Amino acid sequence: MPSSDDPNFINRDQHFADAGIYRIADDLALVQTVDYFTPVSDDPYLFGQIAVANALSDVYAVGGKPLTAMNIICFPCHKLPLEDMEAILQGGLSKMQEANVTLVGGHSVDDPEPKYGLSVTGVVNPQKMITGSGAKPGDYLVLTKPLGTGIIVTALKGEFLSPQEASETFQGMAKLNAGASRAMVRAGASACTDVSGFGLVGHLQEMLISSKAGARIKMKNLPLYRRVSEMAEQGLVPGGSYRNLEYYKKDLIVNTEDSELQEQLVLLADAQTSGGLLISISPARLEQLLAELHKEGSQGYVVGEVTSGPKGKITIN
Ligand code: CO
Ligand code: CO
């Protein structure tokens, strides 16, 4: 799309920005985002919860506070019971209430394939917002949720896992990034993005490009949901994750003779639904961040470091 020249559209040059930031006063900007997708769970209430946690995440990633939301729902009215649609919306509402977000409207479409999500309006102080472009060499990279939701959802669809075995992952996806966001704002993070469809590798690479830096990731420090590596070894990986890997391979620096490491690369690229925040934090503030995350009931996994270069490249070891 052509770029805008509206000076109040603060992040108009960041093509991969999580949300649009629009200044309405010196110390106040709107944070606007929209996200919706097809069901990741057979349980309509849980699907609603996950879709809302995911849609709010882009506001949390900039350190903003979501205020209002509108439902977007597509549903095959004559093929599935309307109770399912109600359960999706109720699940979504439960998460909005947990997040203190006011539902102010919405729109529905009769559609052969169900889809649900939100358009969200939040606020942030533009002088204090956190973007993807502030990562500095020497920073630590902290991830707030495990990886592998794409793999687990694929394994569940193929009936390689029972819903019980996948429940930890589903609870993870339904978890709001609100607490993690408050923690990183208090600790003074240098940069942040949320991990979603492009996987850890894709969202990290965007951050590195806009921060003009590189990174190092330690494969064995990657947090994974239960059963993820086992399912990945069996090839239960969604097409989107392989496509991510194919696309971002050019940005990875990895020992090609280490076949074990090569096989694990897909974990870095797994497309995440409602993934965690990826936070870049200076070494002096790392301990405070981990303490703040703990206080908020959130996880914090140190997965790597930001380096001065090569710019936009991720070294894996
Ligand atoms: Co995002
Ligand atoms: Co998004």
mmCIF file of C-alpha atoms and ligand atoms in Angstrom:
data_model
loop_
_atom_site.group_PDB
_atom_site.id
_atom_site.type_symbol
_atom_site.label_atom_id
_atom_site.label_comp_id
_atom_site.label_asym_id
_atom_site.label_seq_id
_atom_site.Cartn_x
_atom_site.Cartn_y
_atom_site.Cartn_z
ATOM 1 C CA MET A 1 0.000 0.000 0.000
ATOM 2 C CA PRO A 2 1.219 3.557 -0.608
ATOM 3 C CA SER A 3 2.672 5.077 2.546
ATOM 4 C CA SER A 4 0.964 7.888 4.373
ATOM 5 C CA ASP A 5 2.475 11.302 4.953
ATOM 6 C CA ASP A 6 0.235 12.143 7.923
ATOM 7 C CA PRO A 7 2.735 13.256 10.610
ATOM 8 C CA ASN A 8 0.394 12.112 13.379
ATOM 9 C CA PHE A 9 0.633 8.539 12.105
ATOM 10 C CA ILE A 10 3.699 7.998 14.252
ATOM 11 C CA ASN A 11 4.873 4.595 13.037
ATOM 12 C CA ARG A 12 3.903 5.042 9.377
ATOM 13 C CA ASP A 13 7.385 3.953 8.266
ATOM 14 C CA GLN A 14 7.415 0.689 10.201
ATOM 15 C CA HIS A 15 5.846 -1.700 7.764
ATOM 16 C CA PHE A 16 5.802 -4.611 10.193
ATOM 17 C CA ALA A 17 4.528 -2.630 13.192
ATOM 18 C CA ASP A 18 2.214 -4.559 15.496
ATOM 19 C CA ALA A 19 -0.357 -1.768 15.631
ATOM 20 C CA GLY A 20 -0.993 1.637 14.074
ATOM 21 C CA ILE A 21 -0.077 4.486 16.431
ATOM 22 C CA TYR A 22 -1.873 7.786 15.865
ATOM 23 C CA ARG A 23 -1.034 10.897 17.897
ATOM 24 C CA ILE A 24 -4.016 12.880 19.170
ATOM 25 C CA ALA A 25 -2.107 14.966 21.775
ATOM 26 C CA ASP A 26 1.548 15.362 22.746
ATOM 27 C CA ASP A 27 1.270 12.693 25.427
ATOM 28 C CA LEU A 28 -1.549 10.609 23.973
ATOM 29 C CA ALA A 29 -1.807 8.359 20.934
ATOM 30 C CA LEU A 30 -4.392 5.876 19.726
ATOM 31 C CA VAL A 31 -3.211 2.291 19.274
ATOM 32 C CA GLN A 32 -5.321 0.500 16.663
ATOM 33 C CA THR A 33 -5.212 -3.092 15.521
ATOM 34 C CA VAL A 34 -7.400 -5.806 13.999
ATOM 35 C CA ASP A 35 -6.933 -9.574 14.114
ATOM 36 C CA TYR A 36 -9.227 -12.503 13.370
ATOM 37 C CA PHE A 37 -8.802 -16.080 12.255
ATOM 38 C CA THR A 38 -10.363 -19.513 11.783
ATOM 39 C CA PRO A 39 -10.861 -21.841 14.797
ATOM 40 C CA VAL A 40 -7.784 -23.349 16.422
ATOM 41 C CA SER A 41 -9.897 -25.382 18.848
ATOM 42 C CA ASP A 42 -13.085 -27.467 18.598
ATOM 43 C CA ASP A 43 -14.226 -25.843 21.823
ATOM 44 C CA PRO A 44 -15.998 -22.646 20.713
ATOM 45 C CA TYR A 45 -15.680 -20.884 24.104
ATOM 46 C CA LEU A 46 -11.922 -21.557 24.218
ATOM 47 C CA PHE A 47 -11.554 -20.446 20.594
ATOM 48 C CA GLY A 48 -13.234 -17.151 21.524
ATOM 49 C CA GLN A 49 -10.857 -16.676 24.445
ATOM 50 C CA ILE A 50 -7.772 -17.359 22.306
ATOM 51 C CA ALA A 51 -8.931 -15.082 19.471
ATOM 52 C CA VAL A 52 -9.380 -12.193 21.903
ATOM 53 C CA ALA A 53 -6.101 -12.769 23.767
ATOM 54 C CA ASN A 54 -4.421 -12.764 20.345
ATOM 55 C CA ALA A 55 -6.194 -9.625 19.089
ATOM 56 C CA LEU A 56 -5.293 -7.612 22.205
ATOM 57 C CA SER A 57 -1.668 -8.671 22.008
ATOM 58 C CA ASP A 58 -0.561 -6.074 19.438
ATOM 59 C CA VAL A 59 -1.630 -3.293 21.839
ATOM 60 C CA TYR A 60 0.279 -4.912 24.710
ATOM 61 C CA ALA A 61 3.368 -5.277 22.496
ATOM 62 C CA VAL A 62 3.766 -1.480 22.279
ATOM 63 C CA GLY A 63 3.216 -1.046 26.010
ATOM 64 C CA GLY A 64 -0.284 0.316 25.373
ATOM 65 C CA LYS A 65 -3.550 -0.108 27.216
ATOM 66 C CA PRO A 66 -6.500 -1.500 25.229
ATOM 67 C CA LEU A 67 -9.738 0.379 25.989
ATOM 68 C CA THR A 68 -12.480 -0.702 23.581
ATOM 69 C CA ALA A 69 -13.087 -3.480 21.089
ATOM 70 C CA MET A 70 -15.523 -4.537 18.389
ATOM 71 C CA ASN A 71 -16.334 -8.143 17.544
ATOM 72 C CA ILE A 72 -15.752 -9.433 14.033
ATOM 73 C CA ILE A 73 -17.455 -12.771 13.509
ATOM 74 C CA CYS A 74 -18.084 -14.926 10.458
ATOM 75 C CA PHE A 75 -20.333 -17.925 10.993
ATOM 76 C CA PRO A 76 -22.243 -20.489 8.879
ATOM 77 C CA CYS A 77 -25.669 -19.751 10.376
ATOM 78 C CA HIS A 78 -27.458 -22.635 8.666
ATOM 79 C CA LYS A 79 -24.752 -25.283 9.080
ATOM 80 C CA LEU A 80 -23.681 -24.992 12.713
ATOM 81 C CA PRO A 81 -25.794 -24.449 15.827
ATOM 82 C CA LEU A 82 -26.124 -20.791 16.809
ATOM 83 C CA GLU A 83 -25.198 -21.837 20.365
ATOM 84 C CA ASP A 84 -21.645 -22.314 19.058
ATOM 85 C CA MET A 85 -21.556 -18.721 17.852
ATOM 86 C CA GLU A 86 -22.839 -17.593 21.214
ATOM 87 C CA ALA A 87 -20.136 -19.629 22.977
ATOM 88 C CA ILE A 88 -17.405 -18.068 20.791
ATOM 89 C CA LEU A 89 -18.660 -14.577 21.676
ATOM 90 C CA GLN A 90 -19.019 -15.435 25.366
ATOM 91 C CA GLY A 91 -15.487 -16.814 25.481
ATOM 92 C CA GLY A 92 -14.240 -13.645 23.824
ATOM 93 C CA LEU A 93 -16.190 -11.433 26.212
ATOM 94 C CA SER A 94 -14.733 -13.245 29.227
ATOM 95 C CA LYS A 95 -11.228 -12.266 28.066
ATOM 96 C CA MET A 96 -12.261 -8.669 27.357
ATOM 97 C CA GLN A 97 -13.615 -8.450 30.893
ATOM 98 C CA GLU A 98 -10.399 -9.905 32.287
ATOM 99 C CA ALA A 99 -8.495 -7.256 30.289
ATOM 100 C CA ASN A 100 -10.848 -4.427 31.363
ATOM 101 C CA VAL A 101 -11.716 -3.795 27.737
ATOM 102 C CA THR A 102 -15.212 -2.526 26.879
ATOM 103 C CA LEU A 103 -17.007 -4.236 24.009
ATOM 104 C CA VAL A 104 -18.677 -1.402 22.087
ATOM 105 C CA GLY A 105 -20.036 -3.129 18.993
ATOM 106 C CA GLY A 106 -19.270 -5.503 16.188
ATOM 107 C CA HIS A 107 -20.195 -6.969 12.856
ATOM 108 C CA SER A 108 -21.245 -10.441 11.707
ATOM 109 C CA VAL A 109 -21.202 -12.157 8.306
ATOM 110 C CA ASP A 110 -22.849 -15.407 7.249
ATOM 111 C CA ASP A 111 -19.831 -17.314 5.959
ATOM 112 C CA PRO A 112 -19.137 -21.016 5.190
ATOM 113 C CA GLU A 113 -16.082 -20.968 7.469
ATOM 114 C CA PRO A 114 -16.205 -19.574 11.028
ATOM 115 C CA LYS A 115 -13.787 -16.778 11.901
ATOM 116 C CA TYR A 116 -13.553 -14.589 14.960
ATOM 117 C CA GLY A 117 -11.492 -11.731 16.287
ATOM 118 C CA LEU A 118 -11.553 -8.066 17.238
ATOM 119 C CA SER A 119 -10.725 -4.616 16.124
ATOM 120 C CA VAL A 120 -9.156 -2.968 19.149
ATOM 121 C CA THR A 121 -8.577 0.633 20.165
ATOM 122 C CA GLY A 122 -6.089 1.405 22.893
ATOM 123 C CA VAL A 123 -3.962 4.273 24.097
ATOM 124 C CA VAL A 124 -0.285 4.835 24.750
ATOM 125 C CA ASN A 125 1.892 7.789 25.666
ATOM 126 C CA PRO A 126 3.960 8.209 22.464
ATOM 127 C CA GLN A 127 6.946 9.382 24.512
ATOM 128 C CA LYS A 128 6.907 6.135 26.469
ATOM 129 C CA MET A 129 5.735 3.600 23.920
ATOM 130 C CA ILE A 130 7.895 0.603 23.101
ATOM 131 C CA THR A 131 8.422 -0.306 19.461
ATOM 132 C CA GLY A 132 10.291 -2.958 17.547
ATOM 133 C CA SER A 133 13.094 -0.592 16.618
ATOM 134 C CA GLY A 134 14.919 0.075 19.895
ATOM 135 C CA ALA A 135 16.892 -3.169 20.362
ATOM 136 C CA LYS A 136 20.553 -2.471 21.247
ATOM 137 C CA PRO A 137 23.641 -4.670 20.921
ATOM 138 C CA GLY A 138 24.214 -6.358 24.267
ATOM 139 C CA ASP A 139 20.491 -6.519 25.124
ATOM 140 C CA TYR A 140 19.049 -9.830 26.239
ATOM 141 C CA LEU A 141 16.055 -11.285 24.395
ATOM 142 C CA VAL A 142 13.299 -12.495 26.696
ATOM 143 C CA LEU A 143 10.276 -14.487 25.532
ATOM 144 C CA THR A 144 7.169 -14.674 27.747
ATOM 145 C CA LYS A 145 5.409 -17.792 26.408
ATOM 146 C CA PRO A 146 6.725 -21.142 25.168
ATOM 147 C CA LEU A 147 6.727 -21.915 21.426
ATOM 148 C CA GLY A 148 5.056 -24.653 19.399
ATOM 149 C CA THR A 149 1.346 -23.762 19.185
ATOM 150 C CA GLY A 150 1.279 -24.413 15.414
ATOM 151 C CA ILE A 151 2.774 -27.871 15.901
ATOM 152 C CA ILE A 152 0.424 -28.776 18.768
ATOM 153 C CA VAL A 153 -2.690 -27.608 16.874
ATOM 154 C CA THR A 154 -1.570 -29.670 13.847
ATOM 155 C CA ALA A 155 -0.966 -32.749 16.014
ATOM 156 C CA LEU A 156 -4.371 -32.323 17.621
ATOM 157 C CA LYS A 157 -6.127 -32.021 14.247
ATOM 158 C CA GLY A 158 -4.369 -35.206 13.099
ATOM 159 C CA GLU A 159 -5.457 -36.887 16.353
ATOM 160 C CA PHE A 160 -1.871 -37.545 17.410
ATOM 161 C CA LEU A 161 -2.691 -35.763 20.667
ATOM 162 C CA SER A 162 -5.832 -35.735 22.767
ATOM 163 C CA PRO A 163 -7.424 -32.412 23.786
ATOM 164 C CA GLN A 164 -6.201 -33.157 27.346
ATOM 165 C CA GLU A 165 -2.624 -33.530 26.137
ATOM 166 C CA ALA A 166 -2.888 -30.212 24.320
ATOM 167 C CA SER A 167 -4.527 -28.347 27.191
ATOM 168 C CA GLU A 168 -1.343 -26.692 28.495
ATOM 169 C CA THR A 169 -0.786 -25.163 25.055
ATOM 170 C CA PHE A 170 -4.393 -23.978 24.824
ATOM 171 C CA GLN A 171 -4.227 -22.338 28.231
ATOM 172 C CA GLY A 172 -1.016 -20.661 27.066
ATOM 173 C CA MET A 173 -2.717 -19.306 23.952
ATOM 174 C CA ALA A 174 -5.665 -18.014 25.983
ATOM 175 C CA LYS A 175 -3.373 -16.174 28.403
ATOM 176 C CA LEU A 176 -3.372 -12.376 28.017
ATOM 177 C CA ASN A 177 -0.057 -10.614 27.409
ATOM 178 C CA ALA A 178 -1.276 -7.826 29.713
ATOM 179 C CA GLY A 179 0.900 -8.724 32.709
ATOM 180 C CA ALA A 180 3.983 -9.252 30.556
ATOM 181 C CA SER A 181 3.362 -5.847 28.970
ATOM 182 C CA ARG A 182 3.075 -4.026 32.310
ATOM 183 C CA ALA A 183 6.248 -5.778 33.475
ATOM 184 C CA MET A 184 8.306 -4.709 30.462
ATOM 185 C CA VAL A 185 7.053 -1.119 30.673
ATOM 186 C CA ARG A 186 8.074 -0.908 34.362
ATOM 187 C CA ALA A 187 11.450 -2.515 33.674
ATOM 188 C CA GLY A 188 12.163 -0.138 30.761
ATOM 189 C CA ALA A 189 12.411 -2.526 27.800
ATOM 190 C CA SER A 190 14.323 -1.246 24.764
ATOM 191 C CA ALA A 191 12.100 -2.966 22.202
ATOM 192 C CA CYS A 192 9.236 -5.428 21.962
ATOM 193 C CA THR A 193 7.052 -7.319 19.522
ATOM 194 C CA ASP A 194 4.622 -10.176 19.949
ATOM 195 C CA VAL A 195 5.321 -13.541 18.374
ATOM 196 C CA SER A 196 2.555 -14.664 16.035
ATOM 197 C CA GLY A 197 2.187 -15.978 12.464
ATOM 198 C CA PHE A 198 5.787 -15.488 11.290
ATOM 199 C CA GLY A 199 7.218 -17.430 14.223
ATOM 200 C CA LEU A 200 10.030 -16.357 16.521
ATOM 201 C CA VAL A 201 12.429 -16.069 13.594
ATOM 202 C CA GLY A 202 10.164 -13.787 11.541
ATOM 203 C CA HIS A 203 9.194 -11.394 14.299
ATOM 204 C CA LEU A 204 12.753 -11.238 15.634
ATOM 205 C CA GLN A 205 14.107 -10.548 12.163
ATOM 206 C CA GLU A 206 11.674 -7.612 11.739
ATOM 207 C CA MET A 207 12.872 -6.228 15.066
ATOM 208 C CA LEU A 208 16.511 -6.585 14.007
ATOM 209 C CA ILE A 209 15.953 -4.888 10.647
ATOM 210 C CA SER A 210 14.285 -1.871 12.225
ATOM 211 C CA SER A 211 16.833 -1.796 15.078
ATOM 212 C CA LYS A 212 19.783 -2.216 12.645
ATOM 213 C CA ALA A 213 21.208 -5.059 14.721
ATOM 214 C CA GLY A 214 21.789 -8.818 14.690
ATOM 215 C CA ALA A 215 21.032 -11.525 17.254
ATOM 216 C CA ARG A 216 22.236 -14.800 18.670
ATOM 217 C CA ILE A 217 19.776 -17.495 19.730
ATOM 218 C CA LYS A 218 20.641 -20.562 21.785
ATOM 219 C CA MET A 219 18.485 -23.395 20.499
ATOM 220 C CA LYS A 220 18.558 -25.333 23.739
ATOM 221 C CA ASN A 221 17.202 -22.326 25.649
ATOM 222 C CA LEU A 222 14.028 -22.181 23.551
ATOM 223 C CA PRO A 223 11.009 -22.814 25.770
ATOM 224 C CA LEU A 224 8.592 -25.303 24.175
ATOM 225 C CA TYR A 225 5.141 -26.435 25.186
ATOM 226 C CA ARG A 226 4.950 -30.072 26.279
ATOM 227 C CA ARG A 227 5.245 -32.665 23.470
ATOM 228 C CA VAL A 228 6.279 -30.092 20.847
ATOM 229 C CA SER A 229 9.684 -31.543 19.955
ATOM 230 C CA GLU A 230 8.269 -35.046 19.782
ATOM 231 C CA MET A 231 5.432 -33.942 17.473
ATOM 232 C CA ALA A 232 7.844 -31.922 15.305
ATOM 233 C CA GLU A 233 10.099 -34.980 14.946
ATOM 234 C CA GLN A 234 7.077 -36.824 13.559
ATOM 235 C CA GLY A 235 6.625 -34.087 10.974
ATOM 236 C CA LEU A 236 3.447 -32.636 12.478
ATOM 237 C CA VAL A 237 4.333 -29.124 11.384
ATOM 238 C CA PRO A 238 1.870 -26.741 9.695
ATOM 239 C CA GLY A 239 2.602 -25.627 6.126
ATOM 240 C CA GLY A 240 2.877 -22.016 7.281
ATOM 241 C CA SER A 241 5.783 -22.876 9.589
ATOM 242 C CA TYR A 242 7.726 -24.562 6.772
ATOM 243 C CA ARG A 243 7.022 -21.513 4.598
ATOM 244 C CA ASN A 244 8.338 -19.235 7.367
ATOM 245 C CA LEU A 245 11.526 -21.290 7.550
ATOM 246 C CA GLU A 246 11.938 -21.290 3.777
ATOM 247 C CA TYR A 247 11.521 -17.497 3.691
ATOM 248 C CA TYR A 248 13.754 -16.600 6.636
ATOM 249 C CA LYS A 249 16.502 -19.177 5.986
ATOM 250 C CA LYS A 250 18.513 -16.463 4.238
ATOM 251 C CA ASP A 251 18.671 -14.579 7.551
ATOM 252 C CA LEU A 252 19.900 -17.502 9.652
ATOM 253 C CA ILE A 253 23.553 -18.214 10.316
ATOM 254 C CA VAL A 254 23.793 -21.821 11.358
ATOM 255 C CA ASN A 255 26.387 -24.591 11.177
ATOM 256 C CA THR A 256 25.156 -26.609 8.186
ATOM 257 C CA GLU A 257 27.016 -29.706 9.367
ATOM 258 C CA ASP A 258 25.066 -29.908 12.611
ATOM 259 C CA SER A 259 22.138 -32.010 11.380
ATOM 260 C CA GLU A 260 20.409 -32.047 14.768
ATOM 261 C CA LEU A 261 20.407 -28.241 14.850
ATOM 262 C CA GLN A 262 19.153 -28.130 11.250
ATOM 263 C CA GLU A 263 16.185 -30.328 12.118
ATOM 264 C CA GLN A 264 15.254 -28.111 15.049
ATOM 265 C CA LEU A 265 15.147 -24.923 12.991
ATOM 266 C CA VAL A 266 11.464 -25.414 12.260
ATOM 267 C CA LEU A 267 10.752 -24.765 15.953
ATOM 268 C CA LEU A 268 12.103 -21.240 15.497
ATOM 269 C CA ALA A 269 9.800 -20.740 12.535
ATOM 270 C CA ASP A 270 6.635 -22.348 13.921
ATOM 271 C CA ALA A 271 3.671 -20.046 13.268
ATOM 272 C CA GLN A 272 2.299 -19.017 16.659
ATOM 273 C CA THR A 273 -1.275 -18.219 17.582
ATOM 274 C CA SER A 274 -1.407 -15.802 20.498
ATOM 275 C CA GLY A 275 2.295 -16.201 21.248
ATOM 276 C CA GLY A 276 4.205 -14.324 23.917
ATOM 277 C CA LEU A 277 6.004 -11.001 23.878
ATOM 278 C CA LEU A 278 9.600 -10.943 22.653
ATOM 279 C CA ILE A 279 11.324 -8.292 24.755
ATOM 280 C CA SER A 280 14.747 -6.734 24.222
ATOM 281 C CA ILE A 281 16.195 -5.517 27.515
ATOM 282 C CA SER A 282 19.525 -4.056 28.583
ATOM 283 C CA PRO A 283 21.696 -6.315 30.788
ATOM 284 C CA ALA A 284 21.365 -3.842 33.691
ATOM 285 C CA ARG A 285 17.567 -4.207 33.605
ATOM 286 C CA LEU A 286 17.276 -7.936 32.960
ATOM 287 C CA GLU A 287 16.941 -8.919 36.588
ATOM 288 C CA GLN A 288 14.242 -6.323 37.212
ATOM 289 C CA LEU A 289 12.335 -7.508 34.132
ATOM 290 C CA LEU A 290 12.406 -11.129 35.283
ATOM 291 C CA ALA A 291 11.245 -10.072 38.754
ATOM 292 C CA GLU A 292 8.424 -7.914 37.322
ATOM 293 C CA LEU A 293 7.318 -10.770 35.033
ATOM 294 C CA HIS A 294 7.242 -13.102 37.996
ATOM 295 C CA LYS A 295 5.188 -10.586 39.989
ATOM 296 C CA GLU A 296 2.673 -10.444 37.124
ATOM 297 C CA GLY A 297 2.373 -14.233 36.965
ATOM 298 C CA SER A 298 4.110 -14.334 33.599
ATOM 299 C CA GLN A 299 7.000 -16.468 32.385
ATOM 300 C CA GLY A 300 10.304 -15.003 31.224
ATOM 301 C CA TYR A 301 12.754 -17.103 29.216
ATOM 302 C CA VAL A 302 16.107 -15.650 28.139
ATOM 303 C CA VAL A 303 16.475 -17.023 24.605
ATOM 304 C CA GLY A 304 19.407 -15.014 23.258
ATOM 305 C CA GLU A 305 21.122 -11.665 22.817
ATOM 306 C CA VAL A 306 21.174 -8.750 20.437
ATOM 307 C CA THR A 307 24.498 -8.280 18.603
ATOM 308 C CA SER A 308 25.915 -5.387 16.604
ATOM 309 C CA GLY A 309 25.744 -7.464 13.438
ATOM 310 C CA PRO A 310 25.522 -8.845 10.894
ATOM 311 C CA LYS A 311 22.451 -6.625 10.669
ATOM 312 C CA GLY A 312 19.147 -8.453 10.301
ATOM 313 C CA LYS A 313 20.839 -11.844 10.730
ATOM 314 C CA ILE A 314 20.259 -14.396 13.463
ATOM 315 C CA THR A 315 23.085 -16.689 14.497
ATOM 316 C CA ILE A 316 21.825 -20.009 15.837
ATOM 317 C CA ASN A 317 23.853 -22.275 18.062
HETATM 318 CO CO CO B 1 1.956 -8.576 16.444
HETATM 319 CO CO CO B 2 -1.556 -8.760 14.654
#
